[in-house]
Amino acid sequence: MPEIEEKAELKSLVAGVVLVMISNLIYIGNNYAVKWAGLLASELAMVRGLTQVIVFSLLILNDKRRKGGGPVMETKPKLMSKAIIVCLALYGFFMASMSFACLAAIPLMPIGDLIVISFTSPAFSVFIARVMLKTPLTILGVFFSIFIVVGDVLVVQPPFLFGDDSTVEVHGNYTELELRVEKIGPGEEGVEGAKNSGYYIGVAICVYAALAGAITNVLSTKLSSVGTSTNVLMLIAGGFSLVLSLASLTFMENRIVNGQGLNMNAALLLPAAATITMSAFWLITLALDFTRNPTLVAMLRCTEILFSLVTESLYYQEPPKLLSLLGSIIVLVCVASMTVQHQMERGVDKIKQKIVNKTKRRDSEAFVVTRF
């Protein structure tokens, strides 16, 4: 029996690892598909938000049906207090704006740079958790946060630190959309030039996405502590994404309200991209169920940085610059280390709590014996 259980655990572990890797590849492939097809952030966010609302509404209704019509969230009455409602609204807004920001940054910069910067949210989480959850700062947390910023600087290589003579060769859609931001006009493939303002606008958008991701991580921790399910959180985020995208249609470039209309390719690709993203999220959820180890899943998610470096080299047909490669590796190592550190701290806290509870129980028994 023990051998059978060990084999089953090993199969579950391998299945979880494979699912996370497939999810990483799906996310990267979807980003390149969006970039290649020229899908617009306002349009894609609207379709994704609508898909998210429909899918997670159905999941919530299914959960409610299985519970015999009981409440969706098994929580105390204080759940719907004003503070929790505010947290739910903030979570929905920052989750939706984070997704929107990532989509908006895709045409402005290489996917590899986008993914590296987007993965730096733990550096913000350390300080946001200190403010919102009163979590104490640790030396290691601050150390890793500083080096994540160093890694980002090496990837972005801002001209005020590295000089204006550092050039990059940009290709295809990347060049056209960079120049469009500067209102210069479309460029030609293979044009060499310094990273222009379009790239740094993309960097600023990605930094906001990382900050918003850190806020959602902290809010998710707080909301989970009162019993809010993942399905409810994703439904709220989808609703905010739909509202945000509809609002953006009034001032951002799109083909829906400006009279052009969607062509057949866009009409097919938009729902496909939204569905693929949802599938990647579902695979991560399955991986968590298989492995029962969120630390392992979080560390494996970091390998998306490595995948992005490989695909970036293949996409532009040139190896990554040495400093960019070094910066990406620094970010990868620091994010993975912060994940392990967080899990170790939680384990230590649980052990301390068990010791405290055991001591209280022993003291209580001693008091009862003494009293009688």
Coordinates of C-alpha atoms in Angstrom, one line a residue, residues 108 156-159 166 178 195-205:
L108 CA 5.2 48.5 -27.3
V156 CA 15.5 47.8 -19.5
Q157 CA 19.0 49.6 -19.5
P158 CA 17.7 53.2 -19.2
P159 CA 19.8 55.7 -21.2
S166 CA 22.9 51.4 -26.9
E178 CA 6.8 51.9 -31.5
K195 CA 15.0 52.4 -27.8
N196 CA 12.5 55.2 -28.3
S197 CA 9.8 56.6 -26.1
G198 CA 7.3 53.9 -27.1
Y199 CA 9.5 51.3 -25.4
Y200 CA 9.7 53.2 -22.2
I201 CA 6.0 53.9 -22.2
G202 CA 5.6 50.1 -22.3
V203 CA 8.1 49.8 -19.4
A204 CA 6.1 52.3 -17.3
I205 CA 2.9 50.3 -18.1

